[in-house]
Amino acid sequence: LNDDATLNKYGLEFEGKDRFVARKEIIEKLTELGLVDKIEQISHNVGISERTSAIIEPKFSDQWFLKMEDLVKPAIKSVLQDKEIKLYPKKFENTYKNWLENIRDWNISRQLYWGQQIPAFYYGKGKNDYVVATNIKDALSVAIEKTNNKNLKLSDLKQESDVLDTWFSSWLWPISVFDGINNPDNDEINYYYPTNDLVTGPDILFFWVARMIIAGYEFKNTKPFSNIYLTGLVRDKQGRKMSKQLGNSPDAVNLIKDFGADSVRVGLLLSAPAGNDLLFDESLCQQGKNFSNKVWNSFRLISSWTISDKLNQSEHSKVGIEWFDEKFNLKLIEIEDHFDKYRISDALMTIYKLVWDDLCSWYLEIVKPGFEQPIDRITYNQTISFFKKCITIMHPFMPFITEEIWSNIKSDVESPLIVSDWPKSKKVNESIIDEFENLTDLISGIRKYRKEKSISFKNNLILFSKLSFDDKEKAVLLKLANTEIINDFSKKLDNSSSFIVGSNEFHFNNSSDDKEDFSKIEQDLDYNLGFLKSIQAKLNNKRFTDNAPKNVLDNELKKQKDTLSKIDILKNKLKNN
């Protein structure tokens, strides 16, 4: 075949005819000569051009290759041996190793109408009648020297019509973007090269990333970057990679109109741990929108408060401030650890839970004043400080809503959020966090008990407990659960019912027609006996106890202790009734 898919000189009398026309005529000729034994239908693969849908015919042609055997060695050493360059997640090291240790020579020829022409110039018709040079004038000088033919002219040279593979241009990107090839010692290349981080998809780990590393060591004798963060690929619901050809990509502009830019970012990032693909669904953006609304409504709530300089700070507000200060610092340390390890989605999830659960669901509920009541100045200022810290750590993920909120709460002397300081972490008093979370477990238990017994929140609940609570804790219980705890069991009635939180039992005087549901007690006992069995199976496994981190082991021991206490309480309840 010729390049236009007509038959060449080896096609005999069919030379110059289109391939499809020639095929029919060849069959007719063979039939006429009596040379056809039989004709049958055979199913086989036919190559189709993805751009033009034309049927592709295989054709041998001369190609340009880059010898890779020696070029690849520094790239293998830097990533897999010296760890000069780190991959995140680490699992892609195996893919990188497999590709580079089994690398083949790189075919850099492309038969396209656009691109950078290969700088080879032919001066004759022989296979080796060519020279390589930066331009045709230099090529002429090299050709004259090579052939010793001083009669060669520019018109005798013809440049190679093939263009370079696109990746052959792209592998120079870290260098060429600062003109490091043409001007290898300029100020910009010296300042920016090598850079710190590259963020890209795992589908081009070989095509682009590995080749940039190879080029870096070949042309600059050093790595192009230190860390490679590989995101997951966003796919459609069928698991197909999104592409223009398939037309399965969502319209980003419409998504932003429907959900907001921050919501789209957050929804996708929450569901996309590093290196894991994500099946796109608009419900992910809705989750991001819900979070944006939560943050905005919290800001509106705080903005609506009336501030009083005469009001003293309440005990429950002191508890909430002390707890959230420690909780924020604990989570800030966790977030920074996620960033250090390039766990971007995990960092966002930690922020999401801190803001949604800790700030909005607990802290603001503790400190917010009663209906149409003012808030004291100290609590208000501290709340604003906490809120500003929270939107600061949210800012990398939600730049628009956080900057808008910041502009409405900042003082005149402060800079925009984008150039403000990141909060500084400090040592955490975890005992304060543990004590408060024991309190929130109790509040959740009381709320559950109220729901089961249909007891309105408006009704003050009095519980009997052997546990002692200080005045601050009692203030929080009264504020969030409208509940009082007393230790005087002489006032407990014989028909009182109880519920368990953690390993502690709390009693409540029933009304005359309330009775303890013993079938539920038996169910709870059976569940806790089974749960205890599963915990003890873990703790009796030497492999688990020898290898589990201390905090994991301590948690299992605590669960065993709490479950044993629950079992004793439940058995006594059945025994005494």
Coordinates of C-alpha atoms in Angstrom, one line a residue, residues 24 41 47 52 75 80 136 141 152 170 185 193 195 207 214 218 279 300 306 370 402 428 463 521 541 565 577:
K24 CA -13.2 -6.7 -5.3
Q41 CA -17.1 -15.3 6.2
G47 CA -8.6 -1.7 13.6
T52 CA -12.0 9.4 11.8
A75 CA 15.4 7.0 37.3
L80 CA 13.5 2.6 44.1
I136 CA 18.9 23.1 7.9
S141 CA 27.6 21.8 7.0
L152 CA 25.7 19.8 -1.7
S170 CA 6.5 17.0 27.7
D185 CA 22.1 28.6 33.9
Y193 CA 14.6 23.5 39.7
T195 CA 10.8 21.8 42.6
F207 CA 4.2 8.3 29.9
I214 CA 14.8 10.4 33.1
E218 CA 20.1 13.2 31.7
L279 CA -17.1 6.9 40.4
R300 CA -25.1 33.3 60.5
T306 CA -26.2 40.1 70.9
G370 CA -31.0 31.2 75.1
T402 CA -14.1 30.8 53.8
V428 CA -2.6 18.8 74.0
L463 CA -31.1 10.7 87.4
I521 CA -32.5 -6.2 79.0
N541 CA -4.6 -13.9 69.9
S565 CA -19.3 -3.8 83.7
N577 CA -36.6 -8.1 89.2

